[in-house]
mmCIF file of C-alpha atoms and ligand atoms in Angstrom:
data_model
loop_
_atom_site.group_PDB
_atom_site.id
_atom_site.type_symbol
_atom_site.label_atom_id
_atom_site.label_comp_id
_atom_site.label_asym_id
_atom_site.label_seq_id
_atom_site.Cartn_x
_atom_site.Cartn_y
_atom_site.Cartn_z
ATOM 1 C CA MET T 1 -28.580 -58.741 26.989
ATOM 2 C CA HIS T 2 -25.152 -58.249 27.475
ATOM 3 C CA CYS T 3 -23.484 -56.478 30.361
ATOM 4 C CA PRO T 4 -23.071 -53.066 28.922
ATOM 5 C CA PHE T 5 -19.339 -52.575 30.678
ATOM 6 C CA CYS T 6 -17.645 -55.815 29.261
ATOM 7 C CA ARG T 7 -20.052 -57.316 26.817
ATOM 8 C CA HIS T 8 -20.677 -60.795 29.161
ATOM 9 C CA PRO T 9 -23.582 -62.378 27.561
ATOM 10 C CA ASP T 10 -25.708 -62.828 30.838
ATOM 11 C CA SER T 11 -26.054 -61.237 34.269
ATOM 12 C CA ARG T 12 -27.987 -61.865 37.098
ATOM 13 C CA VAL T 13 -31.127 -60.228 38.350
ATOM 14 C CA ILE T 14 -30.753 -58.532 41.470
ATOM 15 C CA ASP T 15 -34.068 -56.679 42.244
ATOM 16 C CA SER T 16 -36.842 -56.391 39.986
ATOM 17 C CA ARG T 17 -39.742 -53.800 40.734
ATOM 18 C CA THR T 18 -43.354 -52.928 39.095
ATOM 19 C CA SER T 19 -43.489 -49.303 38.097
ATOM 20 C CA ASP T 20 -46.541 -47.344 39.986
ATOM 21 C CA ASP T 21 -48.762 -47.072 36.987
ATOM 22 C CA GLY T 22 -48.253 -51.376 36.577
ATOM 23 C CA LEU T 23 -46.548 -50.786 32.964
ATOM 24 C CA SER T 24 -43.240 -51.587 33.219
ATOM 25 C CA ILE T 25 -40.951 -53.189 35.412
ATOM 26 C CA ARG T 26 -37.530 -52.215 36.037
ATOM 27 C CA ARG T 27 -35.025 -55.000 36.630
ATOM 28 C CA ARG T 28 -31.375 -54.515 38.489
ATOM 29 C CA ARG T 29 -28.681 -56.294 37.184
ATOM 30 C CA GLN T 30 -25.775 -57.427 37.926
ATOM 31 C CA CYS T 31 -22.781 -58.775 35.507
ATOM 32 C CA PRO T 32 -21.366 -61.966 37.262
ATOM 33 C CA GLU T 33 -17.807 -61.263 35.337
ATOM 34 C CA CYS T 34 -17.055 -57.707 35.680
ATOM 35 C CA GLY T 35 -19.160 -57.062 38.965
ATOM 36 C CA GLY T 36 -20.932 -53.826 36.978
ATOM 37 C CA ARG T 37 -24.715 -52.917 37.731
ATOM 38 C CA PHE T 38 -27.032 -51.565 35.247
ATOM 39 C CA THR T 39 -30.859 -51.668 35.161
ATOM 40 C CA THR T 40 -33.180 -52.787 32.563
ATOM 41 C CA ILE T 41 -36.972 -51.845 32.120
ATOM 42 C CA GLU T 42 -39.186 -54.325 30.770
ATOM 43 C CA THR T 43 -42.525 -53.627 29.329
ATOM 44 C CA ALA T 44 -45.057 -55.430 26.664
ATOM 45 C CA SER T 45 -44.292 -54.119 23.174
ATOM 46 C CA LEU T 46 -46.934 -52.229 21.656
ATOM 47 C CA ASN T 47 -47.362 -51.642 17.800
ATOM 48 C CA VAL T 48 -49.100 -49.419 15.658
ATOM 49 C CA ILE T 49 -50.703 -50.471 12.131
ATOM 50 C CA LYS T 50 -50.921 -47.314 9.960
ATOM 51 C CA ARG T 51 -53.241 -46.476 7.693
ATOM 52 C CA SER T 52 -50.627 -48.065 4.945
ATOM 53 C CA GLY T 53 -50.079 -50.900 6.715
ATOM 54 C CA VAL T 54 -47.127 -50.478 7.726
ATOM 55 C CA ILE T 55 -46.545 -51.655 11.448
ATOM 56 C CA GLU T 56 -44.345 -49.902 13.725
ATOM 57 C CA PRO T 57 -43.680 -49.155 17.152
ATOM 58 C CA PHE T 58 -46.074 -47.166 19.090
ATOM 59 C CA SER T 59 -44.220 -43.866 19.823
ATOM 60 C CA ARG T 60 -44.988 -40.666 22.691
ATOM 61 C CA GLU T 61 -43.551 -38.502 20.126
ATOM 62 C CA LYS T 62 -45.512 -39.164 17.351
ATOM 63 C CA VAL T 63 -48.453 -38.867 19.730
ATOM 64 C CA MET T 64 -47.122 -35.230 20.485
ATOM 65 C CA SER T 65 -46.407 -33.933 16.588
ATOM 66 C CA GLY T 66 -49.501 -35.065 15.754
ATOM 67 C CA VAL T 67 -51.211 -33.152 18.347
ATOM 68 C CA ARG T 68 -48.359 -30.206 18.162
ATOM 69 C CA LYS T 69 -49.847 -29.152 15.216
ATOM 70 C CA ALA T 70 -53.688 -29.025 16.110
ATOM 71 C CA CYS T 71 -52.148 -27.135 19.351
ATOM 72 C CA GLN T 72 -50.305 -24.029 16.781
ATOM 73 C CA GLY T 73 -50.941 -20.619 18.236
ATOM 74 C CA ARG T 74 -53.189 -22.460 21.670
ATOM 75 C CA PRO T 75 -51.720 -21.735 25.166
ATOM 76 C CA VAL T 76 -50.400 -25.781 25.362
ATOM 77 C CA THR T 77 -46.302 -26.081 26.682
ATOM 78 C CA GLU T 78 -44.397 -29.072 25.481
ATOM 79 C CA ALA T 79 -44.724 -30.196 29.179
ATOM 80 C CA ASP T 80 -48.557 -30.075 28.445
ATOM 81 C CA LEU T 81 -48.103 -32.291 25.345
ATOM 82 C CA ALA T 82 -45.461 -34.789 27.343
ATOM 83 C CA VAL T 83 -48.044 -35.409 29.656
ATOM 84 C CA LEU T 84 -50.647 -35.989 27.169
ATOM 85 C CA ALA T 85 -48.532 -38.588 25.271
ATOM 86 C CA GLN T 86 -48.262 -39.870 28.124
ATOM 87 C CA THR T 87 -51.893 -40.638 29.027
ATOM 88 C CA VAL T 88 -52.462 -41.662 25.605
ATOM 89 C CA GLU T 89 -50.068 -44.315 26.318
ATOM 90 C CA GLU T 90 -51.133 -45.374 29.699
ATOM 91 C CA THR T 91 -54.739 -45.776 27.900
ATOM 92 C CA VAL T 92 -53.747 -47.683 24.723
ATOM 93 C CA ARG T 93 -51.251 -49.826 27.175
ATOM 94 C CA GLN T 94 -54.694 -50.407 30.060
ATOM 95 C CA THR T 95 -56.538 -52.161 26.837
ATOM 96 C CA GLY T 96 -54.065 -54.807 26.635
ATOM 97 C CA ALA T 97 -53.683 -55.191 23.148
ATOM 98 C CA SER T 98 -50.457 -55.404 21.845
ATOM 99 C CA GLN T 99 -51.330 -53.824 18.543
ATOM 100 C CA LEU T 100 -53.677 -50.907 17.426
ATOM 101 C CA ASP T 101 -54.548 -49.087 14.663
ATOM 102 C CA THR T 102 -53.863 -45.143 13.914
ATOM 103 C CA ASN T 103 -57.777 -45.275 14.537
ATOM 104 C CA GLU T 104 -57.679 -45.918 18.110
ATOM 105 C CA ILE T 105 -54.567 -43.923 18.956
ATOM 106 C CA GLY T 106 -56.681 -41.567 17.673
ATOM 107 C CA LEU T 107 -59.522 -41.818 19.682
ATOM 108 C CA ALA T 108 -57.529 -42.208 23.017
ATOM 109 C CA ILE T 109 -55.789 -39.137 22.068
ATOM 110 C CA LEU T 110 -59.207 -36.896 21.809
ATOM 111 C CA GLY T 111 -60.603 -37.279 25.415
ATOM 112 C CA PRO T 112 -56.977 -35.679 27.209
ATOM 113 C CA LEU T 113 -56.940 -33.121 24.393
ATOM 114 C CA ARG T 114 -60.130 -32.107 24.900
ATOM 115 C CA GLU T 115 -59.094 -31.457 28.824
ATOM 116 C CA LEU T 116 -56.606 -29.775 27.447
ATOM 117 C CA ASP T 117 -57.308 -27.371 24.961
ATOM 118 C CA GLU T 118 -61.002 -27.056 23.553
ATOM 119 C CA VAL T 119 -60.063 -25.269 20.353
ATOM 120 C CA ALA T 120 -56.981 -27.822 19.332
ATOM 121 C CA TYR T 121 -59.834 -30.625 20.244
ATOM 122 C CA LEU T 122 -61.750 -29.677 17.224
ATOM 123 C CA ARG T 123 -58.841 -28.683 14.987
ATOM 124 C CA PHE T 124 -57.887 -32.082 15.797
ATOM 125 C CA ALA T 125 -61.250 -34.106 15.910
ATOM 126 C CA SER T 126 -61.917 -32.200 12.614
ATOM 127 C CA VAL T 127 -59.104 -33.851 10.789
ATOM 128 C CA TYR T 128 -58.946 -37.203 12.691
ATOM 129 C CA GLN T 129 -62.932 -37.816 12.622
ATOM 130 C CA ALA T 130 -63.176 -36.454 8.931
ATOM 131 C CA PHE T 131 -65.428 -33.386 9.662
ATOM 132 C CA ASP T 132 -66.846 -32.287 6.226
ATOM 133 C CA SER T 133 -69.169 -29.697 6.735
ATOM 134 C CA LEU T 134 -70.140 -27.390 9.386
ATOM 135 C CA GLU T 135 -72.552 -29.505 10.974
ATOM 136 C CA ASP T 136 -70.172 -31.424 12.030
ATOM 137 C CA PHE T 137 -68.458 -28.418 13.989
ATOM 138 C CA GLU T 138 -71.722 -27.643 15.284
ATOM 139 C CA SER T 139 -72.652 -30.507 16.884
ATOM 140 C CA ALA T 140 -69.057 -30.994 18.012
ATOM 141 C CA ILE T 141 -69.394 -27.575 19.584
ATOM 142 C CA GLU T 142 -72.713 -28.083 21.168
ATOM 143 C CA GLN T 143 -71.540 -31.360 22.641
ATOM 144 C CA LEU T 144 -68.612 -29.188 24.229
ATOM 145 C CA ARG T 145 -71.598 -26.596 25.385
ATOM 146 C CA ALA T 146 -73.577 -29.423 26.793
ATOM 147 C CA ASP T 147 -70.819 -30.910 28.685
ATOM 148 C CA HIS T 148 -70.033 -27.206 30.233
ATOM 149 C CA VAL T 149 -72.776 -27.073 32.367
ATOM 150 C CA ARG T 150 -71.280 -29.144 35.004
ATOM 151 C CA PRO T 151 -67.849 -28.538 35.643
ATOM 152 C CA ALA T 152 -65.173 -29.334 33.722
ATOM 153 C CA PRO T 153 -61.467 -29.828 35.139
ATOM 154 C CA SER T 154 -60.005 -27.967 32.617
ATOM 155 C CA GLU T 155 -61.449 -24.525 33.788
ATOM 156 C CA ALA T 156 -59.280 -25.078 37.079
ATOM 157 C CA ALA T 157 -56.340 -24.639 35.042
ATOM 158 C CA GLY T 158 -57.415 -20.974 33.910
ATOM 159 C CA ALA T 159 -57.492 -21.532 30.570
HETATM 160 ZN ZN1 ZN X 1 -19.657 -57.089 32.974
#
């Protein structure tokens, strides 16, 4: 890429390190023309195929806005949503796939959302898994109850 200071078309890598999660590489670069230093972050491209067939880059913001609707009126903060979106991105990137469909994203959202807020989880699951009867809700709630027998991490959060 061009130097952001003088637009020189070349740069030299002076340092390169992998992020803690192993999902991106930061490169410290120096322009041989003006000496300016800048950082680039390299991540594998990750695309989402929407139901309409449109392909767009994965976006944490899109994950957050999808989950935000399910969290209306619930004690869930924007910071919680940001952490959830980050978890989802890490989960889907760890599959090694470069292209996912919205179903796979939805699936990756269910786990962390359940940890965050069970009511929001039920709302999200009812839309995402297309619940169409009370029985669907009942079996999802039964599943939650069954898992309550062992202490869930969400209880530590004071929910
Ligand atoms: Zn330069």
